[in-house]
Amino acid sequence: MNKLNDEIVYGKNPVIELLRSGKPVNKVLMVSENTSERNHEILTLLQERNIPYQFVKRQVLDRLVQKESHQGILAYVAAREYAEVEDILALAEERQEDPFILMLDEIEDPHNLGALLRTVDAVGAHGVIIPKRRSVSLTGTVAKTSAGAVEYVLVARVSNLVQTIKDLKKRGCWVSGAEAGGGHVFTADLTGPRVIVIGSEGKGISRLLRENCDEIVSLPMKGRVTSLNASVAGSVMLYEVLRQRTVRP
């Protein structure tokens, strides 16, 4: 199988082999003008497995594979298999605990995701939910930054975060979004079935997602800097949930 590193597979036959194998794939890039029968087979496999794909110019692939023979297609391999939201809820039930879930809205920095996976493991949360598009996925950089936590934390990748929130609320979860202008996080009640939502590094939580949160909570800021790194803010939020679960069993 043609590889540049542990994350990229290129060439038509190697990519088809990868897709048929059922191994986790983050995304596939294809040259837009290529409409061969082989590409049709690849598109069918992508749609069957619901894997995100994007049409790009040939120069993009030339740059990514240093002009090696990519045959107009490249796949990003995930560092591990993705879970389903149901798997996360099942883990909470297995532990006989209220669900404790982190939802990330369009986090793009792999170091932030890796650091958050490490914290999720540390606080004993049951899993992480990320969107399939406009978000970093489980790359090698994420795995390395997580210091091994990627092997233990369930990560579900969904098509629609808003619909997922609605489904979780029907299952009894309370959704707390972390953003400026909300109630003080250290006085909020974060016990019970809980989803913590952290927004992207630049834009925060998207409007529709924010509107579907049950509450917005904020971290106190005493200094001149007006915001925190997403992984730092998320980690503080997660530890506050753990603290409250510890002192309010």
PDB file of N, CA and C in Angstrom, residues 156-222:
ATOM      1  N   ALA A 156     -16.851   9.852  18.845  1.00  0.00           N
ATOM      2  CA  ALA A 156     -17.888   9.676  17.828  1.00  0.00           C
ATOM      3  C   ALA A 156     -17.855  10.860  16.877  1.00  0.00           C
ATOM      4  N   ARG A 157     -17.995  10.589  15.597  1.00  0.00           N
ATOM      5  CA  ARG A 157     -17.995  11.638  14.580  1.00  0.00           C
ATOM      6  C   ARG A 157     -19.375  11.650  13.924  1.00  0.00           C
ATOM      7  N   VAL A 158     -20.080  12.782  14.033  1.00  0.00           N
ATOM      8  CA  VAL A 158     -21.478  12.839  13.583  1.00  0.00           C
ATOM      9  C   VAL A 158     -21.653  13.873  12.475  1.00  0.00           C
ATOM     10  N   SER A 159     -22.715  13.722  11.711  1.00  0.00           N
ATOM     11  CA  SER A 159     -22.993  14.637  10.602  1.00  0.00           C
ATOM     12  C   SER A 159     -23.590  15.954  11.074  1.00  0.00           C
ATOM     13  N   ASN A 160     -24.337  15.930  12.176  1.00  0.00           N
ATOM     14  CA  ASN A 160     -25.066  17.111  12.621  1.00  0.00           C
ATOM     15  C   ASN A 160     -25.019  17.218  14.144  1.00  0.00           C
ATOM     16  N   LEU A 161     -24.264  18.184  14.648  1.00  0.00           N
ATOM     17  CA  LEU A 161     -24.137  18.345  16.100  1.00  0.00           C
ATOM     18  C   LEU A 161     -25.452  18.767  16.745  1.00  0.00           C
ATOM     19  N   VAL A 162     -26.202  19.648  16.067  1.00  0.00           N
ATOM     20  CA  VAL A 162     -27.464  20.132  16.631  1.00  0.00           C
ATOM     21  C   VAL A 162     -28.442  18.983  16.822  1.00  0.00           C
ATOM     22  N   GLN A 163     -28.588  18.137  15.802  1.00  0.00           N
ATOM     23  CA  GLN A 163     -29.491  16.996  15.921  1.00  0.00           C
ATOM     24  C   GLN A 163     -29.019  16.035  17.004  1.00  0.00           C
ATOM     25  N   THR A 164     -27.697  15.886  17.120  1.00  0.00           N
ATOM     26  CA  THR A 164     -27.148  15.006  18.156  1.00  0.00           C
ATOM     27  C   THR A 164     -27.471  15.540  19.542  1.00  0.00           C
ATOM     28  N   ILE A 165     -27.373  16.866  19.715  1.00  0.00           N
ATOM     29  CA  ILE A 165     -27.737  17.467  21.003  1.00  0.00           C
ATOM     30  C   ILE A 165     -29.211  17.203  21.321  1.00  0.00           C
ATOM     31  N   LYS A 166     -30.064  17.384  20.333  1.00  0.00           N
ATOM     32  CA  LYS A 166     -31.498  17.153  20.541  1.00  0.00           C
ATOM     33  C   LYS A 166     -31.754  15.708  20.962  1.00  0.00           C
ATOM     34  N   ASP A 167     -31.050  14.774  20.317  1.00  0.00           N
ATOM     35  CA  ASP A 167     -31.218  13.360  20.666  1.00  0.00           C
ATOM     36  C   ASP A 167     -30.728  13.076  22.085  1.00  0.00           C
ATOM     37  N   LEU A 168     -29.604  13.693  22.472  1.00  0.00           N
ATOM     38  CA  LEU A 168     -29.069  13.473  23.810  1.00  0.00           C
ATOM     39  C   LEU A 168     -29.979  14.074  24.877  1.00  0.00           C
ATOM     40  N   LYS A 169     -30.590  15.205  24.565  1.00  0.00           N
ATOM     41  CA  LYS A 169     -31.518  15.815  25.518  1.00  0.00           C
ATOM     42  C   LYS A 169     -32.739  14.918  25.731  1.00  0.00           C
ATOM     43  N   LYS A 170     -33.173  14.250  24.669  1.00  0.00           N
ATOM     44  CA  LYS A 170     -34.285  13.308  24.809  1.00  0.00           C
ATOM     45  C   LYS A 170     -33.901  12.122  25.682  1.00  0.00           C
ATOM     46  N   ARG A 171     -32.594  11.845  25.734  1.00  0.00           N
ATOM     47  CA  ARG A 171     -32.101  10.736  26.570  1.00  0.00           C
ATOM     48  C   ARG A 171     -31.810  11.183  27.992  1.00  0.00           C
ATOM     49  N   GLY A 172     -32.158  12.445  28.311  1.00  0.00           N
ATOM     50  CA  GLY A 172     -32.024  12.930  29.677  1.00  0.00           C
ATOM     51  C   GLY A 172     -30.788  13.744  29.977  1.00  0.00           C
ATOM     52  N   CYS A 173     -29.983  14.060  28.957  1.00  0.00           N
ATOM     53  CA  CYS A 173     -28.769  14.841  29.196  1.00  0.00           C
ATOM     54  C   CYS A 173     -29.075  16.335  29.255  1.00  0.00           C
ATOM     55  N   TRP A 174     -28.347  17.044  30.096  1.00  0.00           N
ATOM     56  CA  TRP A 174     -28.408  18.494  30.180  1.00  0.00           C
ATOM     57  C   TRP A 174     -27.169  19.042  29.477  1.00  0.00           C
ATOM     58  N   VAL A 175     -27.346  20.056  28.621  1.00  0.00           N
ATOM     59  CA  VAL A 175     -26.261  20.535  27.764  1.00  0.00           C
ATOM     60  C   VAL A 175     -25.790  21.910  28.223  1.00  0.00           C
ATOM     61  N   SER A 176     -24.496  22.000  28.570  1.00  0.00           N
ATOM     62  CA  SER A 176     -23.896  23.251  29.029  1.00  0.00           C
ATOM     63  C   SER A 176     -22.837  23.709  28.029  1.00  0.00           C
ATOM     64  N   GLY A 177     -23.070  24.878  27.415  1.00  0.00           N
ATOM     65  CA  GLY A 177     -22.108  25.443  26.485  1.00  0.00           C
ATOM     66  C   GLY A 177     -21.170  26.393  27.204  1.00  0.00           C
ATOM     67  N   ALA A 178     -19.887  26.319  26.883  1.00  0.00           N
ATOM     68  CA  ALA A 178     -18.897  27.195  27.514  1.00  0.00           C
ATOM     69  C   ALA A 178     -18.584  28.366  26.588  1.00  0.00           C
ATOM     70  N   GLU A 179     -18.966  29.570  27.024  1.00  0.00           N
ATOM     71  CA  GLU A 179     -18.724  30.752  26.209  1.00  0.00           C
ATOM     72  C   GLU A 179     -18.859  32.004  27.080  1.00  0.00           C
ATOM     73  N   ALA A 180     -18.220  33.086  26.655  1.00  0.00           N
ATOM     74  CA  ALA A 180     -18.282  34.343  27.396  1.00  0.00           C
ATOM     75  C   ALA A 180     -19.720  34.848  27.461  1.00  0.00           C
ATOM     76  N   GLY A 181     -20.038  35.515  28.566  1.00  0.00           N
ATOM     77  CA  GLY A 181     -21.361  36.114  28.711  1.00  0.00           C
ATOM     78  C   GLY A 181     -22.386  35.237  29.385  1.00  0.00           C
ATOM     79  N   GLY A 182     -21.975  34.050  29.822  1.00  0.00           N
ATOM     80  CA  GLY A 182     -22.901  33.147  30.487  1.00  0.00           C
ATOM     81  C   GLY A 182     -22.804  33.233  31.992  1.00  0.00           C
ATOM     82  N   GLY A 183     -23.469  32.331  32.667  1.00  0.00           N
ATOM     83  CA  GLY A 183     -23.415  32.277  34.118  1.00  0.00           C
ATOM     84  C   GLY A 183     -22.059  31.770  34.595  1.00  0.00           C
ATOM     85  N   HIS A 184     -21.730  32.073  35.823  1.00  0.00           N
ATOM     86  CA  HIS A 184     -20.440  31.687  36.412  1.00  0.00           C
ATOM     87  C   HIS A 184     -20.375  30.165  36.527  1.00  0.00           C
ATOM     88  N   VAL A 185     -19.356  29.556  35.935  1.00  0.00           N
ATOM     89  CA  VAL A 185     -19.278  28.098  35.897  1.00  0.00           C
ATOM     90  C   VAL A 185     -19.143  27.498  37.292  1.00  0.00           C
ATOM     91  N   PHE A 186     -18.500  28.207  38.211  1.00  0.00           N
ATOM     92  CA  PHE A 186     -18.258  27.631  39.528  1.00  0.00           C
ATOM     93  C   PHE A 186     -19.482  27.719  40.448  1.00  0.00           C
ATOM     94  N   THR A 187     -20.515  28.397  40.007  1.00  0.00           N
ATOM     95  CA  THR A 187     -21.769  28.407  40.774  1.00  0.00           C
ATOM     96  C   THR A 187     -22.872  27.628  40.051  1.00  0.00           C
ATOM     97  N   ALA A 188     -22.606  27.186  38.831  1.00  0.00           N
ATOM     98  CA  ALA A 188     -23.595  26.397  38.075  1.00  0.00           C
ATOM     99  C   ALA A 188     -23.629  24.966  38.604  1.00  0.00           C
ATOM    100  N   ASP A 189     -24.786  24.350  38.505  1.00  0.00           N
ATOM    101  CA  ASP A 189     -24.937  22.947  38.889  1.00  0.00           C
ATOM    102  C   ASP A 189     -24.636  22.086  37.671  1.00  0.00           C
ATOM    103  N   LEU A 190     -23.490  21.414  37.687  1.00  0.00           N
ATOM    104  CA  LEU A 190     -23.072  20.588  36.559  1.00  0.00           C
ATOM    105  C   LEU A 190     -23.176  19.098  36.868  1.00  0.00           C
ATOM    106  N   THR A 191     -23.960  18.750  37.857  1.00  0.00           N
ATOM    107  CA  THR A 191     -24.160  17.343  38.187  1.00  0.00           C
ATOM    108  C   THR A 191     -25.208  16.749  37.255  1.00  0.00           C
ATOM    109  N   GLY A 192     -25.383  15.440  37.351  1.00  0.00           N
ATOM    110  CA  GLY A 192     -26.370  14.755  36.523  1.00  0.00           C
ATOM    111  C   GLY A 192     -25.846  14.471  35.125  1.00  0.00           C
ATOM    112  N   PRO A 193     -26.661  13.849  34.268  1.00  0.00           N
ATOM    113  CA  PRO A 193     -26.237  13.560  32.882  1.00  0.00           C
ATOM    114  C   PRO A 193     -25.832  14.845  32.184  1.00  0.00           C
ATOM    115  N   ARG A 194     -24.610  14.924  31.693  1.00  0.00           N
ATOM    116  CA  ARG A 194     -24.067  16.220  31.272  1.00  0.00           C
ATOM    117  C   ARG A 194     -23.309  16.141  29.949  1.00  0.00           C
ATOM    118  N   VAL A 195     -23.602  17.105  29.061  1.00  0.00           N
ATOM    119  CA  VAL A 195     -22.819  17.321  27.848  1.00  0.00           C
ATOM    120  C   VAL A 195     -22.187  18.707  27.955  1.00  0.00           C
ATOM    121  N   ILE A 196     -20.875  18.789  27.845  1.00  0.00           N
ATOM    122  CA  ILE A 196     -20.158  20.058  27.841  1.00  0.00           C
ATOM    123  C   ILE A 196     -19.783  20.394  26.398  1.00  0.00           C
ATOM    124  N   VAL A 197     -20.166  21.580  25.938  1.00  0.00           N
ATOM    125  CA  VAL A 197     -19.890  21.990  24.558  1.00  0.00           C
ATOM    126  C   VAL A 197     -18.809  23.062  24.562  1.00  0.00           C
ATOM    127  N   ILE A 198     -17.752  22.821  23.790  1.00  0.00           N
ATOM    128  CA  ILE A 198     -16.662  23.780  23.628  1.00  0.00           C
ATOM    129  C   ILE A 198     -16.614  24.210  22.163  1.00  0.00           C
ATOM    130  N   GLY A 199     -16.563  25.516  21.916  1.00  0.00           N
ATOM    131  CA  GLY A 199     -16.561  26.030  20.552  1.00  0.00           C
ATOM    132  C   GLY A 199     -15.188  26.095  19.933  1.00  0.00           C
ATOM    133  N   SER A 200     -15.156  26.503  18.686  1.00  0.00           N
ATOM    134  CA  SER A 200     -13.902  26.568  17.926  1.00  0.00           C
ATOM    135  C   SER A 200     -12.989  27.658  18.478  1.00  0.00           C
ATOM    136  N   GLU A 201     -11.708  27.572  18.099  1.00  0.00           N
ATOM    137  CA  GLU A 201     -10.693  28.475  18.620  1.00  0.00           C
ATOM    138  C   GLU A 201     -10.992  29.941  18.300  1.00  0.00           C
ATOM    139  N   GLY A 202     -11.571  30.203  17.138  1.00  0.00           N
ATOM    140  CA  GLY A 202     -11.791  31.596  16.742  1.00  0.00           C
ATOM    141  C   GLY A 202     -13.213  32.078  16.882  1.00  0.00           C
ATOM    142  N   LYS A 203     -14.185  31.215  16.533  1.00  0.00           N
ATOM    143  CA  LYS A 203     -15.589  31.651  16.467  1.00  0.00           C
ATOM    144  C   LYS A 203     -16.425  31.258  17.664  1.00  0.00           C
ATOM    145  N   GLY A 204     -15.937  30.379  18.490  1.00  0.00           N
ATOM    146  CA  GLY A 204     -16.742  29.916  19.613  1.00  0.00           C
ATOM    147  C   GLY A 204     -17.802  28.935  19.160  1.00  0.00           C
ATOM    148  N   ILE A 205     -18.866  28.823  19.924  1.00  0.00           N
ATOM    149  CA  ILE A 205     -19.950  27.894  19.605  1.00  0.00           C
ATOM    150  C   ILE A 205     -20.821  28.509  18.510  1.00  0.00           C
ATOM    151  N   SER A 206     -21.155  27.723  17.491  1.00  0.00           N
ATOM    152  CA  SER A 206     -21.993  28.226  16.400  1.00  0.00           C
ATOM    153  C   SER A 206     -23.387  28.579  16.920  1.00  0.00           C
ATOM    154  N   ARG A 207     -24.064  29.480  16.211  1.00  0.00           N
ATOM    155  CA  ARG A 207     -25.338  30.040  16.696  1.00  0.00           C
ATOM    156  C   ARG A 207     -26.389  28.956  16.977  1.00  0.00           C
ATOM    157  N   LEU A 208     -26.621  28.079  16.023  1.00  0.00           N
ATOM    158  CA  LEU A 208     -27.660  27.062  16.203  1.00  0.00           C
ATOM    159  C   LEU A 208     -27.345  26.123  17.357  1.00  0.00           C
ATOM    160  N   LEU A 209     -26.079  25.804  17.486  1.00  0.00           N
ATOM    161  CA  LEU A 209     -25.680  24.926  18.582  1.00  0.00           C
ATOM    162  C   LEU A 209     -25.876  25.626  19.920  1.00  0.00           C
ATOM    163  N   ARG A 210     -25.492  26.906  19.983  1.00  0.00           N
ATOM    164  CA  ARG A 210     -25.663  27.683  21.209  1.00  0.00           C
ATOM    165  C   ARG A 210     -27.140  27.770  21.598  1.00  0.00           C
ATOM    166  N   GLU A 211     -27.987  27.980  20.616  1.00  0.00           N
ATOM    167  CA  GLU A 211     -29.429  28.107  20.889  1.00  0.00           C
ATOM    168  C   GLU A 211     -30.024  26.805  21.414  1.00  0.00           C
ATOM    169  N   ASN A 212     -29.392  25.692  21.127  1.00  0.00           N
ATOM    170  CA  ASN A 212     -29.905  24.408  21.594  1.00  0.00           C
ATOM    171  C   ASN A 212     -29.253  23.922  22.886  1.00  0.00           C
ATOM    172  N   CYS A 213     -28.317  24.711  23.426  1.00  0.00           N
ATOM    173  CA  CYS A 213     -27.772  24.403  24.753  1.00  0.00           C
ATOM    174  C   CYS A 213     -28.815  24.754  25.808  1.00  0.00           C
ATOM    175  N   ASP A 214     -28.829  24.037  26.913  1.00  0.00           N
ATOM    176  CA  ASP A 214     -29.737  24.359  28.012  1.00  0.00           C
ATOM    177  C   ASP A 214     -29.249  25.569  28.793  1.00  0.00           C
ATOM    178  N   GLU A 215     -27.946  25.789  28.786  1.00  0.00           N
ATOM    179  CA  GLU A 215     -27.381  26.936  29.497  1.00  0.00           C
ATOM    180  C   GLU A 215     -26.017  27.276  28.906  1.00  0.00           C
ATOM    181  N   ILE A 216     -25.615  28.528  29.100  1.00  0.00           N
ATOM    182  CA  ILE A 216     -24.275  28.970  28.733  1.00  0.00           C
ATOM    183  C   ILE A 216     -23.559  29.353  30.016  1.00  0.00           C
ATOM    184  N   VAL A 217     -22.372  28.794  30.211  1.00  0.00           N
ATOM    185  CA  VAL A 217     -21.588  29.092  31.406  1.00  0.00           C
ATOM    186  C   VAL A 217     -20.227  29.649  30.985  1.00  0.00           C
ATOM    187  N   SER A 218     -19.643  30.462  31.855  1.00  0.00           N
ATOM    188  CA  SER A 218     -18.383  31.140  31.527  1.00  0.00           C
ATOM    189  C   SER A 218     -17.368  30.965  32.640  1.00  0.00           C
ATOM    190  N   LEU A 219     -16.107  30.945  32.241  1.00  0.00           N
ATOM    191  CA  LEU A 219     -15.020  30.919  33.211  1.00  0.00           C
ATOM    192  C   LEU A 219     -14.673  32.352  33.603  1.00  0.00           C
ATOM    193  N   PRO A 220     -14.381  32.607  34.871  1.00  0.00           N
ATOM    194  CA  PRO A 220     -14.003  33.967  35.282  1.00  0.00           C
ATOM    195  C   PRO A 220     -12.660  34.355  34.683  1.00  0.00           C
ATOM    196  N   MET A 221     -12.560  35.589  34.205  1.00  0.00           N
ATOM    197  CA  MET A 221     -11.330  36.088  33.588  1.00  0.00           C
ATOM    198  C   MET A 221     -10.908  37.356  34.318  1.00  0.00           C
ATOM    199  N   LYS A 222      -9.818  37.307  35.084  1.00  0.00           N
ATOM    200  CA  LYS A 222      -9.363  38.437  35.882  1.00  0.00           C
ATOM    201  C   LYS A 222      -8.255  39.246  35.210  1.00  0.00           C
TER     202      LYS A 222
END
